[in-house]
Amino acid sequence: GEDVEQSLFLSVREGDSSVINCTYTDSSSTYLYWYKQEPGAGLQLLTYIFSNMDMKQDQRLTVLLNKKDKHLSLRIADTQTGDSAIYFCAETLSNTGTASKLTFGTGTRLQVTL
Amino acid sequence: GAGVSQSPSNKVTEKGKDVELRCDPISGHTALYWYRQRLGQGLEFLIYFQGNSAPDKSGLPSDRFSAERTGESVSTLTIQRTQQEDSAVYLCASSLRVRATTRSNEQFFGPGTRLTVL
């Protein structure tokens, strides 16, 4: 079955690192994504990782994937107030090799305080 | 256009009325998706169109929901006899058709239509 879970809320101080966690249950996931949603705006893709990778770094963002534990995390270094948003992890089960639907987590609200 | 557009941005309707939501995907994107986001929750998949293939309707919550797509362009999501539980933000996304084993299928999202059923 498909089930993606996230903690609901995270508060960090500006300049600290943020770590947002996600667990999923379907081991056939091929790609895992992190999306950012700011108030009143659509979803913005931040980064993604292919399931045969353990880690991916993109500027301030680091994604870690533990396939054995079905655990995905997003680390944001030097968190800024502009990073305040809801972060969704998502997985796609593109076993057929074609475009496929995304299954989203419940979202983690990141609050950055001064 | 430069991105996915949706209209209207807000829709308030009375219980029992029908509503039609529109999505204009990015030009050249063959795949189009509809999702629903209830207040404080994640996104639920509704329906997916890919080229001329039969749509994947597995996420539609009831037969009051239907969607159409004209070729590889505009899509409309229709909700008949709306109920209060249909109140949500309806998001549309589009993507290129790529082999997911070689490249991520990045979905580009529109700003959504906020539907309120009174």
PDB file of N, CA and C in Angstrom, chain B residues 10-95:
ATOM      1  N   ASN B  10     -10.802  31.346  -7.005  1.00  0.00           N
ATOM      2  CA  ASN B  10     -11.710  31.087  -5.890  1.00  0.00           C
ATOM      3  C   ASN B  10     -13.099  30.834  -6.426  1.00  0.00           C
ATOM      4  N   LYS B  11     -13.803  29.888  -5.812  1.00  0.00           N
ATOM      5  CA  LYS B  11     -15.169  29.603  -6.206  1.00  0.00           C
ATOM      6  C   LYS B  11     -15.979  29.291  -4.954  1.00  0.00           C
ATOM      7  N   VAL B  12     -17.046  30.066  -4.764  1.00  0.00           N
ATOM      8  CA  VAL B  12     -17.967  29.791  -3.668  1.00  0.00           C
ATOM      9  C   VAL B  12     -19.288  29.351  -4.287  1.00  0.00           C
ATOM     10  N   THR B  13     -19.796  28.232  -3.835  1.00  0.00           N
ATOM     11  CA  THR B  13     -21.028  27.714  -4.410  1.00  0.00           C
ATOM     12  C   THR B  13     -21.934  27.180  -3.308  1.00  0.00           C
ATOM     13  N   GLU B  14     -23.172  26.964  -3.675  1.00  0.00           N
ATOM     14  CA  GLU B  14     -24.124  26.406  -2.718  1.00  0.00           C
ATOM     15  C   GLU B  14     -24.184  24.899  -2.860  1.00  0.00           C
ATOM     16  N   LYS B  15     -24.423  24.248  -1.771  1.00  0.00           N
ATOM     17  CA  LYS B  15     -24.569  22.799  -1.770  1.00  0.00           C
ATOM     18  C   LYS B  15     -25.596  22.376  -2.816  1.00  0.00           C
ATOM     19  N   GLY B  16     -25.243  21.367  -3.588  1.00  0.00           N
ATOM     20  CA  GLY B  16     -26.141  20.845  -4.603  1.00  0.00           C
ATOM     21  C   GLY B  16     -25.902  21.388  -6.007  1.00  0.00           C
ATOM     22  N   LYS B  17     -25.128  22.489  -6.098  1.00  0.00           N
ATOM     23  CA  LYS B  17     -24.850  23.041  -7.420  1.00  0.00           C
ATOM     24  C   LYS B  17     -23.655  22.318  -8.058  1.00  0.00           C
ATOM     25  N   ASP B  18     -23.570  22.423  -9.378  1.00  0.00           N
ATOM     26  CA  ASP B  18     -22.426  21.863 -10.100  1.00  0.00           C
ATOM     27  C   ASP B  18     -21.360  22.943 -10.280  1.00  0.00           C
ATOM     28  N   VAL B  19     -20.099  22.528 -10.279  1.00  0.00           N
ATOM     29  CA  VAL B  19     -19.010  23.472 -10.535  1.00  0.00           C
ATOM     30  C   VAL B  19     -18.050  22.879 -11.557  1.00  0.00           C
ATOM     31  N   GLU B  20     -17.400  23.781 -12.276  1.00  0.00           N
ATOM     32  CA  GLU B  20     -16.426  23.370 -13.290  1.00  0.00           C
ATOM     33  C   GLU B  20     -15.138  24.144 -13.050  1.00  0.00           C
ATOM     34  N   LEU B  21     -14.046  23.414 -12.922  1.00  0.00           N
ATOM     35  CA  LEU B  21     -12.743  24.020 -12.677  1.00  0.00           C
ATOM     36  C   LEU B  21     -11.878  23.781 -13.907  1.00  0.00           C
ATOM     37  N   ARG B  22     -11.066  24.779 -14.243  1.00  0.00           N
ATOM     38  CA  ARG B  22     -10.296  24.706 -15.479  1.00  0.00           C
ATOM     39  C   ARG B  22      -8.794  24.706 -15.194  1.00  0.00           C
ATOM     40  N   CYS B  23      -8.075  23.955 -16.030  1.00  0.00           N
ATOM     41  CA  CYS B  23      -6.613  23.919 -15.914  1.00  0.00           C
ATOM     42  C   CYS B  23      -6.000  24.061 -17.301  1.00  0.00           C
ATOM     43  N   ASP B  24      -5.041  24.985 -17.432  1.00  0.00           N
ATOM     44  CA  ASP B  24      -4.255  25.129 -18.659  1.00  0.00           C
ATOM     45  C   ASP B  24      -2.825  24.672 -18.361  1.00  0.00           C
ATOM     46  N   PRO B  25      -2.413  23.549 -18.917  1.00  0.00           N
ATOM     47  CA  PRO B  25      -1.071  23.044 -18.603  1.00  0.00           C
ATOM     48  C   PRO B  25       0.000  23.818 -19.356  1.00  0.00           C
ATOM     49  N   ILE B  26       1.233  23.527 -19.021  1.00  0.00           N
ATOM     50  CA  ILE B  26       2.350  24.104 -19.760  1.00  0.00           C
ATOM     51  C   ILE B  26       2.341  23.533 -21.171  1.00  0.00           C
ATOM     52  N   SER B  27       2.551  24.389 -22.139  1.00  0.00           N
ATOM     53  CA  SER B  27       2.525  23.963 -23.533  1.00  0.00           C
ATOM     54  C   SER B  27       3.569  22.863 -23.773  1.00  0.00           C
ATOM     55  N   GLY B  28       3.120  21.787 -24.414  1.00  0.00           N
ATOM     56  CA  GLY B  28       4.041  20.689 -24.703  1.00  0.00           C
ATOM     57  C   GLY B  28       4.045  19.593 -23.659  1.00  0.00           C
ATOM     58  N   HIS B  29       3.425  19.837 -22.515  1.00  0.00           N
ATOM     59  CA  HIS B  29       3.348  18.800 -21.487  1.00  0.00           C
ATOM     60  C   HIS B  29       2.202  17.852 -21.811  1.00  0.00           C
ATOM     61  N   THR B  30       2.549  16.585 -21.907  1.00  0.00           N
ATOM     62  CA  THR B  30       1.527  15.626 -22.319  1.00  0.00           C
ATOM     63  C   THR B  30       0.771  15.028 -21.134  1.00  0.00           C
ATOM     64  N   ALA B  31       1.338  15.097 -19.963  1.00  0.00           N
ATOM     65  CA  ALA B  31       0.687  14.527 -18.781  1.00  0.00           C
ATOM     66  C   ALA B  31       0.054  15.633 -17.953  1.00  0.00           C
ATOM     67  N   LEU B  32      -1.147  15.373 -17.450  1.00  0.00           N
ATOM     68  CA  LEU B  32      -1.872  16.356 -16.634  1.00  0.00           C
ATOM     69  C   LEU B  32      -2.524  15.631 -15.479  1.00  0.00           C
ATOM     70  N   TYR B  33      -2.433  16.241 -14.296  1.00  0.00           N
ATOM     71  CA  TYR B  33      -2.894  15.625 -13.061  1.00  0.00           C
ATOM     72  C   TYR B  33      -3.821  16.586 -12.318  1.00  0.00           C
ATOM     73  N   TRP B  34      -4.797  16.026 -11.627  1.00  0.00           N
ATOM     74  CA  TRP B  34      -5.612  16.798 -10.685  1.00  0.00           C
ATOM     75  C   TRP B  34      -5.418  16.195  -9.293  1.00  0.00           C
ATOM     76  N   TYR B  35      -5.240  17.106  -8.323  1.00  0.00           N
ATOM     77  CA  TYR B  35      -5.127  16.717  -6.927  1.00  0.00           C
ATOM     78  C   TYR B  35      -6.098  17.575  -6.107  1.00  0.00           C
ATOM     79  N   ARG B  36      -6.411  17.082  -4.925  1.00  0.00           N
ATOM     80  CA  ARG B  36      -7.249  17.845  -4.009  1.00  0.00           C
ATOM     81  C   ARG B  36      -6.496  17.997  -2.688  1.00  0.00           C
ATOM     82  N   GLN B  37      -6.560  19.190  -2.127  1.00  0.00           N
ATOM     83  CA  GLN B  37      -5.915  19.434  -0.841  1.00  0.00           C
ATOM     84  C   GLN B  37      -6.934  20.029   0.120  1.00  0.00           C
ATOM     85  N   ARG B  38      -7.336  19.203   1.088  1.00  0.00           N
ATOM     86  CA  ARG B  38      -8.247  19.688   2.104  1.00  0.00           C
ATOM     87  C   ARG B  38      -7.455  20.481   3.132  1.00  0.00           C
ATOM     88  N   LEU B  39      -8.152  21.316   3.889  1.00  0.00           N
ATOM     89  CA  LEU B  39      -7.513  22.216   4.835  1.00  0.00           C
ATOM     90  C   LEU B  39      -6.628  21.441   5.803  1.00  0.00           C
ATOM     91  N   GLY B  40      -5.363  21.827   5.868  1.00  0.00           N
ATOM     92  CA  GLY B  40      -4.429  21.223   6.808  1.00  0.00           C
ATOM     93  C   GLY B  40      -3.981  19.817   6.455  1.00  0.00           C
ATOM     94  N   GLN B  41      -4.254  19.393   5.231  1.00  0.00           N
ATOM     95  CA  GLN B  41      -3.891  18.037   4.845  1.00  0.00           C
ATOM     96  C   GLN B  41      -2.990  18.029   3.621  1.00  0.00           C
ATOM     97  N   GLY B  42      -2.477  16.872   3.314  1.00  0.00           N
ATOM     98  CA  GLY B  42      -1.655  16.710   2.125  1.00  0.00           C
ATOM     99  C   GLY B  42      -2.517  16.622   0.880  1.00  0.00           C
ATOM    100  N   LEU B  43      -1.882  16.386  -0.235  1.00  0.00           N
ATOM    101  CA  LEU B  43      -2.596  16.319  -1.505  1.00  0.00           C
ATOM    102  C   LEU B  43      -3.088  14.914  -1.775  1.00  0.00           C
ATOM    103  N   GLU B  44      -4.319  14.825  -2.259  1.00  0.00           N
ATOM    104  CA  GLU B  44      -4.875  13.543  -2.668  1.00  0.00           C
ATOM    105  C   GLU B  44      -4.956  13.512  -4.192  1.00  0.00           C
ATOM    106  N   PHE B  45      -4.444  12.465  -4.771  1.00  0.00           N
ATOM    107  CA  PHE B  45      -4.535  12.287  -6.219  1.00  0.00           C
ATOM    108  C   PHE B  45      -5.982  12.046  -6.628  1.00  0.00           C
ATOM    109  N   LEU B  46      -6.416  12.693  -7.711  1.00  0.00           N
ATOM    110  CA  LEU B  46      -7.765  12.488  -8.228  1.00  0.00           C
ATOM    111  C   LEU B  46      -7.760  11.744  -9.553  1.00  0.00           C
ATOM    112  N   ILE B  47      -7.086  12.335 -10.554  1.00  0.00           N
ATOM    113  CA  ILE B  47      -7.134  11.771 -11.901  1.00  0.00           C
ATOM    114  C   ILE B  47      -5.898  12.215 -12.670  1.00  0.00           C
ATOM    115  N   TYR B  48      -5.533  11.417 -13.672  1.00  0.00           N
ATOM    116  CA  TYR B  48      -4.308  11.656 -14.428  1.00  0.00           C
ATOM    117  C   TYR B  48      -4.574  11.352 -15.895  1.00  0.00           C
ATOM    118  N   PHE B  49      -4.157  12.263 -16.765  1.00  0.00           N
ATOM    119  CA  PHE B  49      -4.254  12.101 -18.210  1.00  0.00           C
ATOM    120  C   PHE B  49      -2.842  11.999 -18.794  1.00  0.00           C
ATOM    121  N   GLN B  50      -2.658  11.081 -19.728  1.00  0.00           N
ATOM    122  CA  GLN B  50      -1.369  10.959 -20.395  1.00  0.00           C
ATOM    123  C   GLN B  50      -1.632  10.735 -21.879  1.00  0.00           C
ATOM    124  N   GLY B  51      -1.431  11.772 -22.662  1.00  0.00           N
ATOM    125  CA  GLY B  51      -1.591  11.680 -24.110  1.00  0.00           C
ATOM    126  C   GLY B  51      -2.957  11.133 -24.489  1.00  0.00           C
ATOM    127  N   ASN B  52      -2.951  10.147 -25.367  1.00  0.00           N
ATOM    128  CA  ASN B  52      -4.200   9.546 -25.837  1.00  0.00           C
ATOM    129  C   ASN B  52      -4.604   8.315 -25.041  1.00  0.00           C
ATOM    130  N   SER B  53      -3.837   8.008 -24.006  1.00  0.00           N
ATOM    131  CA  SER B  53      -4.156   6.831 -23.189  1.00  0.00           C
ATOM    132  C   SER B  53      -5.395   7.094 -22.348  1.00  0.00           C
ATOM    133  N   ALA B  54      -6.034   6.013 -21.924  1.00  0.00           N
ATOM    134  CA  ALA B  54      -7.196   6.151 -21.043  1.00  0.00           C
ATOM    135  C   ALA B  54      -6.743   6.785 -19.731  1.00  0.00           C
ATOM    136  N   PRO B  55      -7.498   7.756 -19.224  1.00  0.00           N
ATOM    137  CA  PRO B  55      -7.086   8.409 -17.970  1.00  0.00           C
ATOM    138  C   PRO B  55      -7.128   7.442 -16.783  1.00  0.00           C
ATOM    139  N   ASP B  56      -6.273   7.715 -15.823  1.00  0.00           N
ATOM    140  CA  ASP B  56      -6.270   6.979 -14.554  1.00  0.00           C
ATOM    141  C   ASP B  56      -7.212   7.714 -13.614  1.00  0.00           C
ATOM    142  N   LYS B  57      -8.387   7.141 -13.394  1.00  0.00           N
ATOM    143  CA  LYS B  57      -9.412   7.806 -12.580  1.00  0.00           C
ATOM    144  C   LYS B  57      -9.482   7.232 -11.169  1.00  0.00           C
ATOM    145  N   SER B  58      -8.441   6.511 -10.786  1.00  0.00           N
ATOM    146  CA  SER B  58      -8.515   5.738  -9.543  1.00  0.00           C
ATOM    147  C   SER B  58      -8.684   6.589  -8.286  1.00  0.00           C
ATOM    148  N   GLY B  59      -8.365   7.874  -8.357  1.00  0.00           N
ATOM    149  CA  GLY B  59      -8.464   8.720  -7.179  1.00  0.00           C
ATOM    150  C   GLY B  59      -9.772   9.494  -7.043  1.00  0.00           C
ATOM    151  N   LEU B  60     -10.636   9.409  -8.028  1.00  0.00           N
ATOM    152  CA  LEU B  60     -11.892  10.170  -7.941  1.00  0.00           C
ATOM    153  C   LEU B  60     -12.726   9.615  -6.792  1.00  0.00           C
ATOM    154  N   PRO B  61     -13.178  10.480  -5.868  1.00  0.00           N
ATOM    155  CA  PRO B  61     -13.839   9.984  -4.659  1.00  0.00           C
ATOM    156  C   PRO B  61     -15.261   9.494  -4.868  1.00  0.00           C
ATOM    157  N   SER B  62     -15.931   9.943  -5.901  1.00  0.00           N
ATOM    158  CA  SER B  62     -17.294   9.479  -6.154  1.00  0.00           C
ATOM    159  C   SER B  62     -17.648   9.760  -7.604  1.00  0.00           C
ATOM    160  N   ASP B  63     -18.812   9.246  -8.024  1.00  0.00           N
ATOM    161  CA  ASP B  63     -19.221   9.455  -9.422  1.00  0.00           C
ATOM    162  C   ASP B  63     -19.723  10.876  -9.659  1.00  0.00           C
ATOM    163  N   ARG B  64     -19.710  11.707  -8.626  1.00  0.00           N
ATOM    164  CA  ARG B  64     -20.043  13.113  -8.838  1.00  0.00           C
ATOM    165  C   ARG B  64     -18.863  13.870  -9.466  1.00  0.00           C
ATOM    166  N   PHE B  65     -17.709  13.258  -9.406  1.00  0.00           N
ATOM    167  CA  PHE B  65     -16.490  13.878  -9.935  1.00  0.00           C
ATOM    168  C   PHE B  65     -16.190  13.312 -11.315  1.00  0.00           C
ATOM    169  N   SER B  66     -15.867  14.193 -12.255  1.00  0.00           N
ATOM    170  CA  SER B  66     -15.435  13.757 -13.578  1.00  0.00           C
ATOM    171  C   SER B  66     -14.471  14.791 -14.127  1.00  0.00           C
ATOM    172  N   ALA B  67     -13.694  14.383 -15.098  1.00  0.00           N
ATOM    173  CA  ALA B  67     -12.746  15.307 -15.717  1.00  0.00           C
ATOM    174  C   ALA B  67     -12.589  14.949 -17.178  1.00  0.00           C
ATOM    175  N   GLU B  68     -12.293  15.979 -17.951  1.00  0.00           N
ATOM    176  CA  GLU B  68     -12.041  15.798 -19.371  1.00  0.00           C
ATOM    177  C   GLU B  68     -10.802  16.571 -19.750  1.00  0.00           C
ATOM    178  N   ARG B  69     -10.201  16.109 -20.833  1.00  0.00           N
ATOM    179  CA  ARG B  69      -9.061  16.846 -21.364  1.00  0.00           C
ATOM    180  C   ARG B  69      -9.169  16.833 -22.881  1.00  0.00           C
ATOM    181  N   THR B  70      -8.979  17.980 -23.472  1.00  0.00           N
ATOM    182  CA  THR B  70      -9.030  18.124 -24.922  1.00  0.00           C
ATOM    183  C   THR B  70      -7.622  17.973 -25.477  1.00  0.00           C
ATOM    184  N   GLY B  71      -7.361  16.852 -26.123  1.00  0.00           N
ATOM    185  CA  GLY B  71      -6.039  16.617 -26.692  1.00  0.00           C
ATOM    186  C   GLY B  71      -4.982  16.698 -25.626  1.00  0.00           C
ATOM    187  N   GLU B  72      -3.971  17.533 -25.849  1.00  0.00           N
ATOM    188  CA  GLU B  72      -2.914  17.722 -24.854  1.00  0.00           C
ATOM    189  C   GLU B  72      -2.973  19.137 -24.328  1.00  0.00           C
ATOM    190  N   SER B  73      -4.198  19.671 -24.197  1.00  0.00           N
ATOM    191  CA  SER B  73      -4.295  21.040 -23.702  1.00  0.00           C
ATOM    192  C   SER B  73      -5.200  21.099 -22.481  1.00  0.00           C
ATOM    193  N   VAL B  74      -6.184  21.966 -22.547  1.00  0.00           N
ATOM    194  CA  VAL B  74      -7.001  22.306 -21.389  1.00  0.00           C
ATOM    195  C   VAL B  74      -7.714  21.092 -20.800  1.00  0.00           C
ATOM    196  N   SER B  75      -7.854  21.122 -19.469  1.00  0.00           N
ATOM    197  CA  SER B  75      -8.641  20.115 -18.782  1.00  0.00           C
ATOM    198  C   SER B  75      -9.667  20.799 -17.893  1.00  0.00           C
ATOM    199  N   THR B  76     -10.828  20.165 -17.758  1.00  0.00           N
ATOM    200  CA  THR B  76     -11.838  20.661 -16.840  1.00  0.00           C
ATOM    201  C   THR B  76     -12.196  19.554 -15.854  1.00  0.00           C
ATOM    202  N   LEU B  77     -12.299  19.927 -14.604  1.00  0.00           N
ATOM    203  CA  LEU B  77     -12.746  19.026 -13.541  1.00  0.00           C
ATOM    204  C   LEU B  77     -14.144  19.475 -13.146  1.00  0.00           C
ATOM    205  N   THR B  78     -15.095  18.578 -13.227  1.00  0.00           N
ATOM    206  CA  THR B  78     -16.485  18.897 -12.913  1.00  0.00           C
ATOM    207  C   THR B  78     -16.918  18.162 -11.666  1.00  0.00           C
ATOM    208  N   ILE B  79     -17.521  18.888 -10.758  1.00  0.00           N
ATOM    209  CA  ILE B  79     -18.093  18.283  -9.560  1.00  0.00           C
ATOM    210  C   ILE B  79     -19.585  18.560  -9.590  1.00  0.00           C
ATOM    211  N   GLN B  80     -20.355  17.507  -9.635  1.00  0.00           N
ATOM    212  CA  GLN B  80     -21.817  17.649  -9.684  1.00  0.00           C
ATOM    213  C   GLN B  80     -22.400  17.560  -8.278  1.00  0.00           C
ATOM    214  N   ARG B  81     -23.504  18.262  -8.085  1.00  0.00           N
ATOM    215  CA  ARG B  81     -24.234  18.193  -6.798  1.00  0.00           C
ATOM    216  C   ARG B  81     -23.255  18.336  -5.627  1.00  0.00           C
ATOM    217  N   THR B  82     -22.558  19.452  -5.599  1.00  0.00           N
ATOM    218  CA  THR B  82     -21.486  19.633  -4.610  1.00  0.00           C
ATOM    219  C   THR B  82     -21.984  19.451  -3.183  1.00  0.00           C
ATOM    220  N   GLN B  83     -21.097  18.920  -2.362  1.00  0.00           N
ATOM    221  CA  GLN B  83     -21.338  18.720  -0.936  1.00  0.00           C
ATOM    222  C   GLN B  83     -20.317  19.544  -0.152  1.00  0.00           C
ATOM    223  N   GLN B  84     -20.597  19.779   1.111  1.00  0.00           N
ATOM    224  CA  GLN B  84     -19.678  20.583   1.917  1.00  0.00           C
ATOM    225  C   GLN B  84     -18.303  19.925   2.030  1.00  0.00           C
ATOM    226  N   GLU B  85     -18.265  18.605   2.024  1.00  0.00           N
ATOM    227  CA  GLU B  85     -16.965  17.931   2.132  1.00  0.00           C
ATOM    228  C   GLU B  85     -16.118  18.071   0.868  1.00  0.00           C
ATOM    229  N   ASP B  86     -16.708  18.637  -0.187  1.00  0.00           N
ATOM    230  CA  ASP B  86     -15.927  18.886  -1.406  1.00  0.00           C
ATOM    231  C   ASP B  86     -15.088  20.159  -1.275  1.00  0.00           C
ATOM    232  N   SER B  87     -15.327  20.932  -0.231  1.00  0.00           N
ATOM    233  CA  SER B  87     -14.555  22.173  -0.021  1.00  0.00           C
ATOM    234  C   SER B  87     -13.082  21.837   0.142  1.00  0.00           C
ATOM    235  N   ALA B  88     -12.262  22.431  -0.707  1.00  0.00           N
ATOM    236  CA  ALA B  88     -10.829  22.137  -0.717  1.00  0.00           C
ATOM    237  C   ALA B  88     -10.163  23.037  -1.751  1.00  0.00           C
ATOM    238  N   VAL B  89      -8.842  22.946  -1.826  1.00  0.00           N
ATOM    239  CA  VAL B  89      -8.111  23.557  -2.937  1.00  0.00           C
ATOM    240  C   VAL B  89      -7.846  22.458  -3.949  1.00  0.00           C
ATOM    241  N   TYR B  90      -8.220  22.714  -5.194  1.00  0.00           N
ATOM    242  CA  TYR B  90      -8.015  21.743  -6.262  1.00  0.00           C
ATOM    243  C   TYR B  90      -6.821  22.201  -7.090  1.00  0.00           C
ATOM    244  N   LEU B  91      -5.807  21.343  -7.105  1.00  0.00           N
ATOM    245  CA  LEU B  91      -4.550  21.676  -7.767  1.00  0.00           C
ATOM    246  C   LEU B  91      -4.389  20.857  -9.034  1.00  0.00           C
ATOM    247  N   CYS B  92      -3.892  21.506 -10.047  1.00  0.00           N
ATOM    248  CA  CYS B  92      -3.595  20.857 -11.320  1.00  0.00           C
ATOM    249  C   CYS B  92      -2.084  20.889 -11.526  1.00  0.00           C
ATOM    250  N   ALA B  93      -1.554  19.851 -12.133  1.00  0.00           N
ATOM    251  CA  ALA B  93      -0.129  19.809 -12.438  1.00  0.00           C
ATOM    252  C   ALA B  93       0.058  19.221 -13.825  1.00  0.00           C
ATOM    253  N   SER B  94       1.170  19.560 -14.468  1.00  0.00           N
ATOM    254  CA  SER B  94       1.477  18.949 -15.749  1.00  0.00           C
ATOM    255  C   SER B  94       2.940  18.544 -15.794  1.00  0.00           C
ATOM    256  N   SER B  95       3.249  17.607 -16.670  1.00  0.00           N
ATOM    257  CA  SER B  95       4.635  17.170 -16.813  1.00  0.00           C
ATOM    258  C   SER B  95       4.869  16.668 -18.223  1.00  0.00           C
TER     259      SER B  95
END
